[in-house]
Amino acid sequence: MPLPEMDSGVGHSFGLEFDGVQIKSITEISGLKMEQDVIELKENGADGKYVIKKLPGRWKAPEVTLTRGLSEDNSFDQWIKDSQFGKMSDVRKGGAIIVYDYEGKPVKRYKLTNAWPKSLEIGALKAGDTSVLTEKLVVTCERLEVE
């Protein structure tokens, strides 16, 4: 369902799916970036003047960072272990990040192709601290596109 004209999405409502499996409790997603190289073609025009044309080049593969509170869910851990042992046929996954409107209906999907975990970082452990422990998973993929 499209958003009303001159309205915007709210960032607190999103989901993550990989190969049909919903990964829950994600609190932050960053790095959603679609970018490609720029090729400069330098030549002389018909009138002899120096001209620079910019052409689209190769797509750049993004890295998406997923943050969630530390929990008993070990889906990130197992995914990391499989990639460390080189089980790439099991590790590469297709997925999507889905943005929902205030009624819980999907507004937009960002498709990740052949995504796999690059790193997992656990938040700082401090004695006596009352903040929530987090884990950040950096996922690299071959392509990010809007569905």
Short mmCIF file of C-alpha atoms in Angstrom, two decimals:
data_model
loop_
_atom_site.label_atom_id
_atom_site.label_comp_id
_atom_site.label_asym_id
_atom_site.label_seq_id
_atom_site.Cartn_x
_atom_site.Cartn_y
_atom_site.Cartn_z
CA MET A 1 0.00 0.00 0.00
CA PRO A 2 1.55 3.33 -0.99
CA LEU A 3 1.86 6.13 1.53
CA PRO A 4 -0.48 9.13 1.22
CA GLU A 5 0.88 12.00 -0.86
CA MET A 6 3.35 14.21 1.03
CA ASP A 7 3.58 11.60 3.82
CA SER A 8 6.62 9.66 4.96
CA GLY A 9 7.38 6.27 6.45
CA VAL A 10 8.19 5.77 10.11
CA GLY A 11 11.54 4.12 10.81
CA HIS A 12 10.49 2.03 13.81
CA SER A 13 8.49 -0.45 11.77
CA PHE A 14 10.52 -2.90 9.68
CA GLY A 15 11.25 -6.59 9.35
CA LEU A 16 13.92 -8.89 8.01
CA GLU A 17 13.44 -12.14 6.08
CA PHE A 18 16.08 -14.56 4.82
CA ASP A 19 14.98 -17.52 2.71
CA GLY A 20 11.46 -17.20 4.11
CA VAL A 21 12.61 -17.12 7.75
CA GLN A 22 11.68 -14.02 9.74
CA ILE A 23 14.53 -12.75 11.94
CA LYS A 24 12.96 -10.97 14.88
CA SER A 25 13.89 -8.25 17.35
CA ILE A 26 16.08 -6.20 15.00
CA THR A 27 16.37 -2.71 16.50
CA GLU A 28 18.42 -0.97 13.81
CA ILE A 29 19.41 -1.48 10.19
CA SER A 30 22.03 0.71 8.54
CA GLY A 31 24.00 0.64 5.31
CA LEU A 32 21.10 0.32 2.88
CA LYS A 33 22.88 1.91 -0.03
CA MET A 34 22.58 1.36 -3.76
CA GLU A 35 25.62 2.74 -5.54
CA GLN A 36 27.52 2.25 -8.75
CA ASP A 37 30.82 3.38 -10.19
CA VAL A 38 31.02 6.36 -12.54
CA ILE A 39 33.11 6.04 -15.69
CA GLU A 40 34.47 9.22 -17.22
CA LEU A 41 34.81 9.27 -20.99
CA LYS A 42 37.10 12.10 -22.08
CA GLU A 43 36.99 13.10 -25.74
CA ASN A 44 36.98 15.97 -28.15
CA GLY A 45 33.61 16.95 -29.54
CA ALA A 46 32.80 17.61 -33.21
CA ASP A 47 33.75 21.26 -32.71
CA GLY A 48 37.12 20.28 -31.18
CA LYS A 49 36.20 21.22 -27.61
CA TYR A 50 37.19 18.96 -24.74
CA VAL A 51 34.17 17.06 -23.38
CA ILE A 52 33.79 14.78 -20.35
CA LYS A 53 30.87 12.35 -20.39
CA LYS A 54 29.90 10.40 -17.30
CA LEU A 55 28.65 6.88 -17.85
CA PRO A 56 27.20 4.33 -15.41
CA GLY A 57 29.67 1.66 -14.31
CA ARG A 58 29.51 -1.49 -12.20
CA TRP A 59 27.24 -1.81 -9.21
CA LYS A 60 28.94 -1.76 -5.82
CA ALA A 61 28.05 -4.47 -3.34
CA PRO A 62 26.75 -2.99 -0.07
CA GLU A 63 27.31 -4.02 3.51
CA VAL A 64 24.23 -3.84 5.74
CA THR A 65 24.53 -3.69 9.54
CA LEU A 66 21.80 -5.30 11.64
CA THR A 67 21.61 -4.50 15.37
CA ARG A 68 19.51 -6.28 17.97
CA GLY A 69 19.48 -6.84 21.71
CA LEU A 70 21.47 -9.85 22.91
CA SER A 71 19.10 -12.80 23.36
CA GLU A 72 18.93 -16.59 23.37
CA ASP A 73 18.27 -16.60 19.61
CA ASN A 74 21.44 -18.05 18.06
CA SER A 75 20.53 -17.60 14.38
CA PHE A 76 23.32 -15.03 13.93
CA ASP A 77 25.84 -17.31 15.69
CA GLN A 78 25.09 -20.33 13.52
CA TRP A 79 25.17 -18.26 10.33
CA ILE A 80 28.62 -16.88 11.31
CA LYS A 81 29.95 -20.38 12.17
CA ASP A 82 28.82 -21.78 8.84
CA SER A 83 30.58 -18.97 6.96
CA GLN A 84 33.80 -19.46 8.97
CA PHE A 85 33.86 -23.12 8.00
CA GLY A 86 33.36 -22.26 4.33
CA LYS A 87 29.88 -23.76 3.90
CA MET A 88 29.09 -21.03 1.39
CA SER A 89 26.34 -22.96 -0.36
CA ASP A 90 24.47 -22.96 2.98
CA VAL A 91 25.58 -19.48 4.00
CA ARG A 92 24.60 -17.38 0.95
CA LYS A 93 20.98 -16.42 1.42
CA GLY A 94 18.42 -14.37 -0.43
CA GLY A 95 16.45 -12.01 1.72
CA ALA A 96 14.63 -8.76 2.09
CA ILE A 97 14.28 -5.87 4.48
CA ILE A 98 10.64 -4.86 4.64
CA VAL A 99 9.39 -1.45 5.80
CA TYR A 100 5.87 -1.42 7.24
CA ASP A 101 3.38 1.42 7.66
CA TYR A 102 1.65 2.23 10.95
CA GLU A 103 -1.02 -0.44 10.24
CA GLY A 104 1.59 -3.15 9.72
CA LYS A 105 1.18 -3.32 5.94
CA PRO A 106 4.35 -3.55 3.79
CA VAL A 107 5.30 -0.26 2.13
CA LYS A 108 8.65 -1.14 0.58
CA ARG A 109 10.99 -4.13 0.23
CA TYR A 110 14.75 -4.03 -0.24
CA LYS A 111 15.96 -7.30 -1.74
CA LEU A 112 19.41 -8.66 -0.80
CA THR A 113 20.96 -11.15 -3.22
CA ASN A 114 23.43 -13.81 -1.99
CA ALA A 115 23.89 -12.22 1.43
CA TRP A 116 26.29 -13.72 3.97
CA PRO A 117 27.66 -12.60 7.35
CA LYS A 118 30.94 -10.72 7.39
CA SER A 119 31.26 -10.02 11.11
CA LEU A 120 29.48 -10.16 14.45
CA GLU A 121 30.24 -7.61 17.17
CA ILE A 122 28.98 -7.81 20.74
CA GLY A 123 28.44 -4.51 22.55
CA ALA A 124 30.76 -3.45 25.37
CA LEU A 125 30.51 -5.48 28.58
CA LYS A 126 30.78 -3.20 31.62
CA ALA A 127 30.34 -4.29 35.22
CA GLY A 128 27.41 -2.54 36.85
CA ASP A 129 26.15 -1.07 33.56
CA THR A 130 22.38 -1.09 33.05
CA SER A 131 22.30 -0.59 29.29
CA VAL A 132 21.06 -3.32 26.96
CA LEU A 133 23.72 -5.58 25.47
CA THR A 134 23.57 -5.61 21.69
CA GLU A 135 24.99 -7.63 18.85
CA LYS A 136 25.75 -6.14 15.45
CA LEU A 137 25.86 -8.37 12.42
CA VAL A 138 27.45 -6.99 9.25
CA VAL A 139 26.04 -8.71 6.17
CA THR A 140 27.59 -8.35 2.75
CA CYS A 141 25.68 -9.14 -0.41
CA GLU A 142 26.13 -9.13 -4.15
CA ARG A 143 23.29 -6.75 -4.86
CA LEU A 144 20.68 -4.59 -3.16
CA GLU A 145 17.58 -3.57 -5.10
CA VAL A 146 14.15 -2.12 -4.45
CA GLU A 147 11.34 -4.57 -5.21
#
